[in-house]
PDB file of C-alpha atoms in Angstrom:
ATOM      1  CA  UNK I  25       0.000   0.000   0.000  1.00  0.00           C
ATOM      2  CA  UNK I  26       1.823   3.728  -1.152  1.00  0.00           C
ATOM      3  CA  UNK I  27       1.159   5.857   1.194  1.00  0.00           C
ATOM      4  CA  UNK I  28       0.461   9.564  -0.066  1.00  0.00           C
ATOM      5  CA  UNK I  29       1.798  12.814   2.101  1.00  0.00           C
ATOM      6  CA  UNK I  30      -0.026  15.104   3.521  1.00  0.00           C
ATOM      7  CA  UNK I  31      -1.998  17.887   2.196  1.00  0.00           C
ATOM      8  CA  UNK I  32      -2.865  21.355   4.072  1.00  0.00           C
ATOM      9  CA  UNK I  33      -5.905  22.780   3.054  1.00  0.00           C
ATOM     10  CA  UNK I  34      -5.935  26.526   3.587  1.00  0.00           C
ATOM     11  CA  UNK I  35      -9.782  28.272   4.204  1.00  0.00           C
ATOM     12  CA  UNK I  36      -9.972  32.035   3.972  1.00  0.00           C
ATOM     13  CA  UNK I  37     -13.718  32.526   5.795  1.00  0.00           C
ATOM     14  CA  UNK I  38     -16.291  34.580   4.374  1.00  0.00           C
ATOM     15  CA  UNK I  39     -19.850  35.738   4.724  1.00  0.00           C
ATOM     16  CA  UNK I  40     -21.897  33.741   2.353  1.00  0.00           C
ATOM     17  CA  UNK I  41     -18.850  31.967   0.593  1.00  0.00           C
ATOM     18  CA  UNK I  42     -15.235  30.775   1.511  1.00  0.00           C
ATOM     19  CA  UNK I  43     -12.478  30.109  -0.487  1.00  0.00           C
ATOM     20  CA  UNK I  44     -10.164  27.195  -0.276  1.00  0.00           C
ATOM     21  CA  UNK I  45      -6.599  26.453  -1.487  1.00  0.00           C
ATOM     22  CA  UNK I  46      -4.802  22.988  -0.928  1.00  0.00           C
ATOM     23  CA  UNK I  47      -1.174  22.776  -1.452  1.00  0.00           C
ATOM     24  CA  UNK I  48       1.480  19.269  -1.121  1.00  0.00           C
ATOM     25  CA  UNK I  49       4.129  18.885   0.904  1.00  0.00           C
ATOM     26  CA  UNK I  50       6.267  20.944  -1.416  1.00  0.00           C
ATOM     27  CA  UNK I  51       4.187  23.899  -1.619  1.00  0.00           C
ATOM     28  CA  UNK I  52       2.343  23.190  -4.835  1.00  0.00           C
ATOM     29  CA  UNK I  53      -1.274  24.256  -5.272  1.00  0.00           C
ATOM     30  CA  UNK I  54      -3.410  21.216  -5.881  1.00  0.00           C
ATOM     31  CA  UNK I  55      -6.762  23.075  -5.809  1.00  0.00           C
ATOM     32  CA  UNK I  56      -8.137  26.300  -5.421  1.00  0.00           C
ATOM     33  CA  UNK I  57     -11.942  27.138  -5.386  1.00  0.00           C
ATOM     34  CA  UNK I  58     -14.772  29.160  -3.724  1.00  0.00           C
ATOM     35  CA  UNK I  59     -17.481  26.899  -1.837  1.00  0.00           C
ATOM     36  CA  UNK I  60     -20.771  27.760   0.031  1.00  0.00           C
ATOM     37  CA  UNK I  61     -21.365  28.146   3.260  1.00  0.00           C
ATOM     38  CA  UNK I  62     -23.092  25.166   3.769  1.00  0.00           C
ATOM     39  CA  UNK I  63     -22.818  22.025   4.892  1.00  0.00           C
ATOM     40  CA  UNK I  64     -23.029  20.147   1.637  1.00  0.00           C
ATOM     41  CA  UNK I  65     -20.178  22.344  -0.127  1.00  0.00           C
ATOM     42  CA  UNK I  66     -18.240  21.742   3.272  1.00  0.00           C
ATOM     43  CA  UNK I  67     -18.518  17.914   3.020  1.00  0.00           C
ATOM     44  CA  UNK I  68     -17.921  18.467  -0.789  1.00  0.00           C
ATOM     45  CA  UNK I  69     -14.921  20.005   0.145  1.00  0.00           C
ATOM     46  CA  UNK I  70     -13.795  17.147   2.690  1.00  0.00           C
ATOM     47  CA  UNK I  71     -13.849  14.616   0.514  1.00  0.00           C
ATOM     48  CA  UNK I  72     -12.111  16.548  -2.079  1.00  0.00           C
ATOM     49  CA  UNK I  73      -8.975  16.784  -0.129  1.00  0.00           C
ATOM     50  CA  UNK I  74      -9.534  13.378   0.977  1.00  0.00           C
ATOM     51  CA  UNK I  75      -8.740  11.961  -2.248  1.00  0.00           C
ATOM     52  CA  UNK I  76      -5.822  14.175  -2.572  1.00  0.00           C
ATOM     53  CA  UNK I  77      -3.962  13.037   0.171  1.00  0.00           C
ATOM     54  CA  UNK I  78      -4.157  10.514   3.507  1.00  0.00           C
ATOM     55  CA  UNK I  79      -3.693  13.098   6.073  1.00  0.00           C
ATOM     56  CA  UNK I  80      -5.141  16.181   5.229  1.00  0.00           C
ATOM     57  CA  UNK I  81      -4.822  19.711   7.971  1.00  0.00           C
ATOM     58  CA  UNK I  82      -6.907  22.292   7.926  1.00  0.00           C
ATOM     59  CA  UNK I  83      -5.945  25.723   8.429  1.00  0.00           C
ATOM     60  CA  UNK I  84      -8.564  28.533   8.871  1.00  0.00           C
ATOM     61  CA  UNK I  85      -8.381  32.186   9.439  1.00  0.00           C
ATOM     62  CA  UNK I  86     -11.743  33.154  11.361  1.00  0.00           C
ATOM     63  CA  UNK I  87     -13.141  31.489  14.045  1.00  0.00           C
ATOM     64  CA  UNK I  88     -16.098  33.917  14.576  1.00  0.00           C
ATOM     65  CA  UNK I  89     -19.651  32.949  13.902  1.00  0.00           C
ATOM     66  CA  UNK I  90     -18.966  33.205  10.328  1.00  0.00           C
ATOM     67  CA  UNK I  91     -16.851  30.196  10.421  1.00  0.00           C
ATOM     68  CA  UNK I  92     -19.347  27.959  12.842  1.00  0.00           C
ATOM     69  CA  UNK I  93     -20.726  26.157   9.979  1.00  0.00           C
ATOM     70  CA  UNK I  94     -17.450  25.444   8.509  1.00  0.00           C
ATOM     71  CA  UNK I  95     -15.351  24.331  12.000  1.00  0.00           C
ATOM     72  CA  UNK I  96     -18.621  22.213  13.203  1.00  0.00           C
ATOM     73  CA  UNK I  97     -18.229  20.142  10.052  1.00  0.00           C
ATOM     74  CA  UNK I  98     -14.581  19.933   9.914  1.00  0.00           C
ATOM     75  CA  UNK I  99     -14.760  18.400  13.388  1.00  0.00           C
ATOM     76  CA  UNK I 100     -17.840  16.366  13.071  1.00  0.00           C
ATOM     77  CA  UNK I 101     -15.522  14.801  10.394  1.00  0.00           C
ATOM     78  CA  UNK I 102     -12.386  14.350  12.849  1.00  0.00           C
ATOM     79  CA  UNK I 103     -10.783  16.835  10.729  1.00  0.00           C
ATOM     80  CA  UNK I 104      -7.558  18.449  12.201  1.00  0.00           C
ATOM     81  CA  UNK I 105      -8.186  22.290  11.790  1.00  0.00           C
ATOM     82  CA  UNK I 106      -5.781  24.786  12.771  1.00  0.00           C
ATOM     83  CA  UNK I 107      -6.655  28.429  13.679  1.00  0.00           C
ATOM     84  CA  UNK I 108      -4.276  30.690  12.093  1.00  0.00           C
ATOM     85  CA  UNK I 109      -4.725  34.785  13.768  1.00  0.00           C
ATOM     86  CA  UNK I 110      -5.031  37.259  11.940  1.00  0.00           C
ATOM     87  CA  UNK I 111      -1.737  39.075  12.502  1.00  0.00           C
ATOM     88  CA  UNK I 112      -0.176  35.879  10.847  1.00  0.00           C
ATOM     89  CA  UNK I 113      -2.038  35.932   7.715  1.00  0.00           C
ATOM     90  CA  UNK I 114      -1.343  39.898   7.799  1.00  0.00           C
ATOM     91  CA  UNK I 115       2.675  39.011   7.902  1.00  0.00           C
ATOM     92  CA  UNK I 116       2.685  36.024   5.423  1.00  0.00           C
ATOM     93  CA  UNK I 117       0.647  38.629   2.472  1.00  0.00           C
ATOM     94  CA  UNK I 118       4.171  40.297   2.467  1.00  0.00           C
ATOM     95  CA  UNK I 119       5.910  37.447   1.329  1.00  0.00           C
ATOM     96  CA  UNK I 120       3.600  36.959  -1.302  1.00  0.00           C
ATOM     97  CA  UNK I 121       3.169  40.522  -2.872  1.00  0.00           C
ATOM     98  CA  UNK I 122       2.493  39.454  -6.218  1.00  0.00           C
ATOM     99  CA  UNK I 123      -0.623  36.780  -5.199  1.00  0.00           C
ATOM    100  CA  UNK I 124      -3.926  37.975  -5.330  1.00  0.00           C
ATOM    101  CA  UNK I 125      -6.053  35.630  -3.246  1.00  0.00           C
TER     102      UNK I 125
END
C-alpha cells in the first residue's frame, strides 16, 4: 500500500462563501476554489482533499460565527483544523506581494 503525504488545506472565511486552497508537501497548489457556506459544499470540500492526500490539515483564518458552519463540520468529520490569527495571515501577504487571493 503507497502511502500519499499530507496535504494542508488553507480556508480564507467569508460571509456567504469561503475560499479554499490545498497545497502538497512541497508547496504546490493542488486546488483552489470558492465553496458555500453550507454544509453540503463543506462535506464536498472534505472529501475533495480526501482523495488528494491521507492526512489532510486544515488551516482557517476566522473562528467567529462566520466560520461555525465550517469548523462544526470539519470536526464532526475528525478533521484536524488549525486556527491561524489574523496578525499571521497579515505578515505572510508580504511574502507573497504578487498573489492575489
Amino acid at each position: 500500500m503507497t502511502i500519499r503525504p499530507g496535504i494542508w488545506v488553507g480556508i480564507d472565511v467569508g460571509k456567504t462563501a469561503h475560499h479554499a486552497c490545498a497545497v502538497d508537501e512541497t508547496g504546490k497548489m493542488l486546488f483552489s476554489h470558492k465553496f458555500g457556506n453550507d454544509q453540503a459544499a463543506v462535506e464536498a470540500l472534505i472529501a475533495r482533499a480526501g482523495k488528494a492526500a491521507d492526512q489532510v490539515r486544515w488551516a482557517i483564518d476566522l473562528t467567529s460565527p462566520l466560520a461555525l458552519l465550517l469548523i462544526t463540520v470539519l470536526l464532526a468529520a475528525d478533521q484536524a483544523v488549525t486556527y491561524v490569527p489574523g496578525r499571521v495571515v497579515n505578515t505572510m501577504t508580504h511574502g507573497f506581494r504578487g498573489e492575489a487571493k
